[in-house]
CSV table of C-alpha atoms in Angstrom, one decimal:
chain,number,residue,atom,x,y,z
A,217,LYS,CA,133.7,59.7,158.7
A,218,LEU,CA,133.6,63.7,159.7
A,219,PRO,CA,136.7,64.6,157.6
A,220,THR,CA,134.7,62.7,154.8
A,221,MET,CA,131.7,64.0,155.0
A,222,LYS,CA,133.2,67.6,155.8
A,223,MET,CA,135.4,67.1,151.8
A,224,LEU,CA,131.4,66.4,150.1
A,225,LEU,CA,130.0,69.5,151.5
A,226,SER,CA,132.8,71.9,150.4
A,227,LEU,CA,132.7,69.5,146.7
A,228,ILE,CA,128.6,70.7,146.7
A,229,ALA,CA,130.1,74.6,148.0
A,230,LEU,CA,132.4,74.7,144.8
A,231,LEU,CA,130.1,73.3,142.3
A,232,SER,CA,127.4,75.5,143.5
A,233,ALA,CA,129.4,78.4,143.4
A,234,ALA,CA,130.1,76.9,139.7
A,235,LEU,CA,127.2,77.1,138.7
A,236,LEU,CA,126.1,80.2,139.8
A,237,ALA,CA,129.1,82.3,138.1
A,238,ASN,CA,127.1,80.5,134.8
A,239,ALA,CA,124.3,80.8,135.7
A,240,ALA,CA,124.2,84.9,136.1
A,241,PRO,CA,121.8,87.5,133.1
A,242,PRO,CA,123.5,87.6,130.4
A,243,THR,CA,124.5,91.3,129.9
A,244,CYS,CA,122.9,93.5,127.0
A,245,TYR,CA,125.9,92.5,124.5
A,246,SER,CA,126.3,89.1,124.8
A,247,ARG,CA,121.6,89.4,124.0
A,248,VAL,CA,123.4,91.0,120.7
A,249,LEU,CA,126.2,89.2,120.4
A,250,SER,CA,123.7,86.2,120.6
A,251,LEU,CA,120.8,87.4,119.0
A,252,SER,CA,122.8,88.7,115.8
A,253,LYS,CA,124.2,85.0,115.1
A,254,GLU,CA,120.5,83.7,116.1
A,255,ILE,CA,118.8,85.5,113.0
A,256,THR,CA,122.3,85.5,110.7
A,257,GLU,CA,121.9,81.9,110.7
A,258,SER,CA,118.0,81.7,110.3
A,259,PHE,CA,118.8,83.3,107.0
A,260,LYS,CA,121.5,81.0,105.3
A,261,GLU,CA,118.9,78.6,106.4
A,262,LEU,CA,115.3,80.2,104.7
A,263,GLN,CA,117.6,81.5,101.0
A,264,THR,CA,118.8,77.2,101.2
A,265,SER,CA,115.4,76.2,102.2
A,266,LYS,CA,113.2,74.3,99.6
A,267,ALA,CA,110.6,75.3,101.0
A,268,VAL,CA,111.3,79.2,100.5
A,269,ASP,CA,109.1,81.0,98.1
A,270,SER,CA,110.5,82.4,95.3
A,271,CYS,CA,110.8,86.0,97.3
A,272,VAL,CA,113.6,85.9,99.2
A,273,GLU,CA,116.3,84.2,96.9
A,274,VAL,CA,115.5,88.1,95.4
A,275,MET,CA,115.6,89.4,99.3
A,276,PRO,CA,118.6,91.6,100.8
A,277,ARG,CA,121.6,89.5,101.9
A,278,LEU,CA,121.5,89.8,106.0
A,279,TYR,CA,124.7,88.8,107.8
A,280,LEU,CA,125.1,91.5,110.6
A,281,ASP,CA,127.7,92.6,112.3
A,282,ILE,CA,126.8,94.5,115.9
A,283,HIS,CA,130.2,96.1,115.9
A,284,ASN,CA,129.6,97.2,112.0
A,285,TYR,CA,127.3,101.0,112.4
A,286,CYS,CA,126.0,100.3,109.3
A,287,VAL,CA,124.4,97.3,110.5
A,288,LEU,CA,121.2,99.2,112.2
A,289,ALA,CA,120.7,100.6,109.0
A,290,LYS,CA,120.8,97.4,107.6
A,291,LEU,CA,118.4,96.1,110.1
A,292,ARG,CA,116.2,99.3,109.7
A,293,ASP,CA,116.3,98.2,105.6
A,294,PHE,CA,115.3,93.5,106.1
A,295,VAL,CA,113.0,94.9,108.1
A,296,ALA,CA,111.1,97.4,105.6
A,297,TYR,CA,112.0,95.1,102.8
A,298,PRO,CA,108.0,95.0,101.1
A,299,ARG,CA,108.5,91.4,99.6
A,300,CYS,CA,107.5,88.5,101.4
A,301,ASP,CA,105.0,88.6,103.7
A,302,ARG,CA,103.8,86.1,103.1
A,303,VAL,CA,106.4,83.7,104.2
A,304,LEU,CA,105.5,82.0,107.7
A,305,GLU,CA,109.6,82.4,108.4
A,306,VAL,CA,110.1,85.5,106.2
A,307,SER,CA,108.2,87.7,108.9
A,308,GLU,CA,109.1,85.4,111.9
A,309,LEU,CA,112.6,86.9,110.8
A,310,LYS,CA,111.6,90.4,110.7
A,311,GLU,CA,110.0,90.7,114.1
A,312,LYS,CA,113.7,89.3,115.2
A,313,ALA,CA,115.6,91.5,113.5
A,314,ARG,CA,112.9,94.2,114.7
A,315,SER,CA,113.6,93.1,117.9
A,316,LEU,CA,117.3,92.9,117.9
A,317,TYR,CA,116.9,97.0,116.5
A,318,THR,CA,114.9,97.3,119.1
A,319,ILE,CA,117.5,96.3,121.6
A,320,MET,CA,120.0,98.0,120.2
A,321,ILE,CA,119.4,101.2,119.7
A,322,SER,CA,117.3,101.3,123.5
A,323,TYR,CA,118.2,99.1,126.3
A,324,CYS,CA,121.8,98.3,125.3
A,325,ARG,CA,122.8,102.1,123.3
A,326,ARG,CA,125.3,102.9,125.8
A,327,ASP,CA,126.5,98.8,126.6
A,328,LEU,CA,127.7,99.1,122.8
A,329,VAL,CA,130.0,99.8,121.3
A,330,PHE,CA,130.7,100.1,117.0
A,331,LEU,CA,134.6,99.8,116.0
A,332,THR,CA,133.8,100.3,112.5
A,333,ASP,CA,130.7,101.9,110.0
A,334,ASP,CA,131.9,99.8,106.9
A,335,CYS,CA,128.9,99.8,105.2
A,336,ASN,CA,130.5,97.7,102.5
A,337,ALA,CA,131.5,94.7,104.7
A,338,LEU,CA,127.6,93.9,105.9
A,339,GLU,CA,126.8,93.6,102.3
A,340,ASN,CA,129.9,91.2,101.2
A,341,PRO,CA,131.9,89.9,104.5
A,342,ILE,CA,135.0,88.0,105.0
A,343,LEU,CA,133.9,85.3,106.4
A,344,PRO,CA,136.1,82.8,108.3
A,345,PRO,CA,137.5,79.4,106.0
A,346,ILE,CA,135.7,75.9,106.6
A,347,GLU,CA,137.3,74.2,108.6
A,348,PRO,CA,137.2,70.5,106.6
A,349,SER,CA,135.0,67.5,108.6
């Protein structure tokens, strides 16, 4: 019985260590990356939603690449866009964009590395091909 108990305790210790490793707090970079993806996806959903106001159709495109220095200007422009404020989904999206901008220029300023400053790439992104399902 003793060897099985030791094995069981070893297994529990190993699984606990694995869980703790995965439960590490998010880094600044991982938070910025996940929030930018969330915002980009929410914007895509907003554009394809049938319930949106016509003003959403003319809003600036919102594709975010946190490795592109121009993303900061893109976020500022999106948050300052004067129309669609009466649409709840747009207001919520602007609030997320404002949060991302604040995180990038304040909290994560030293942690982020911009690989490009190609503003056109944010207007006309080259997206990976969609996998057939």
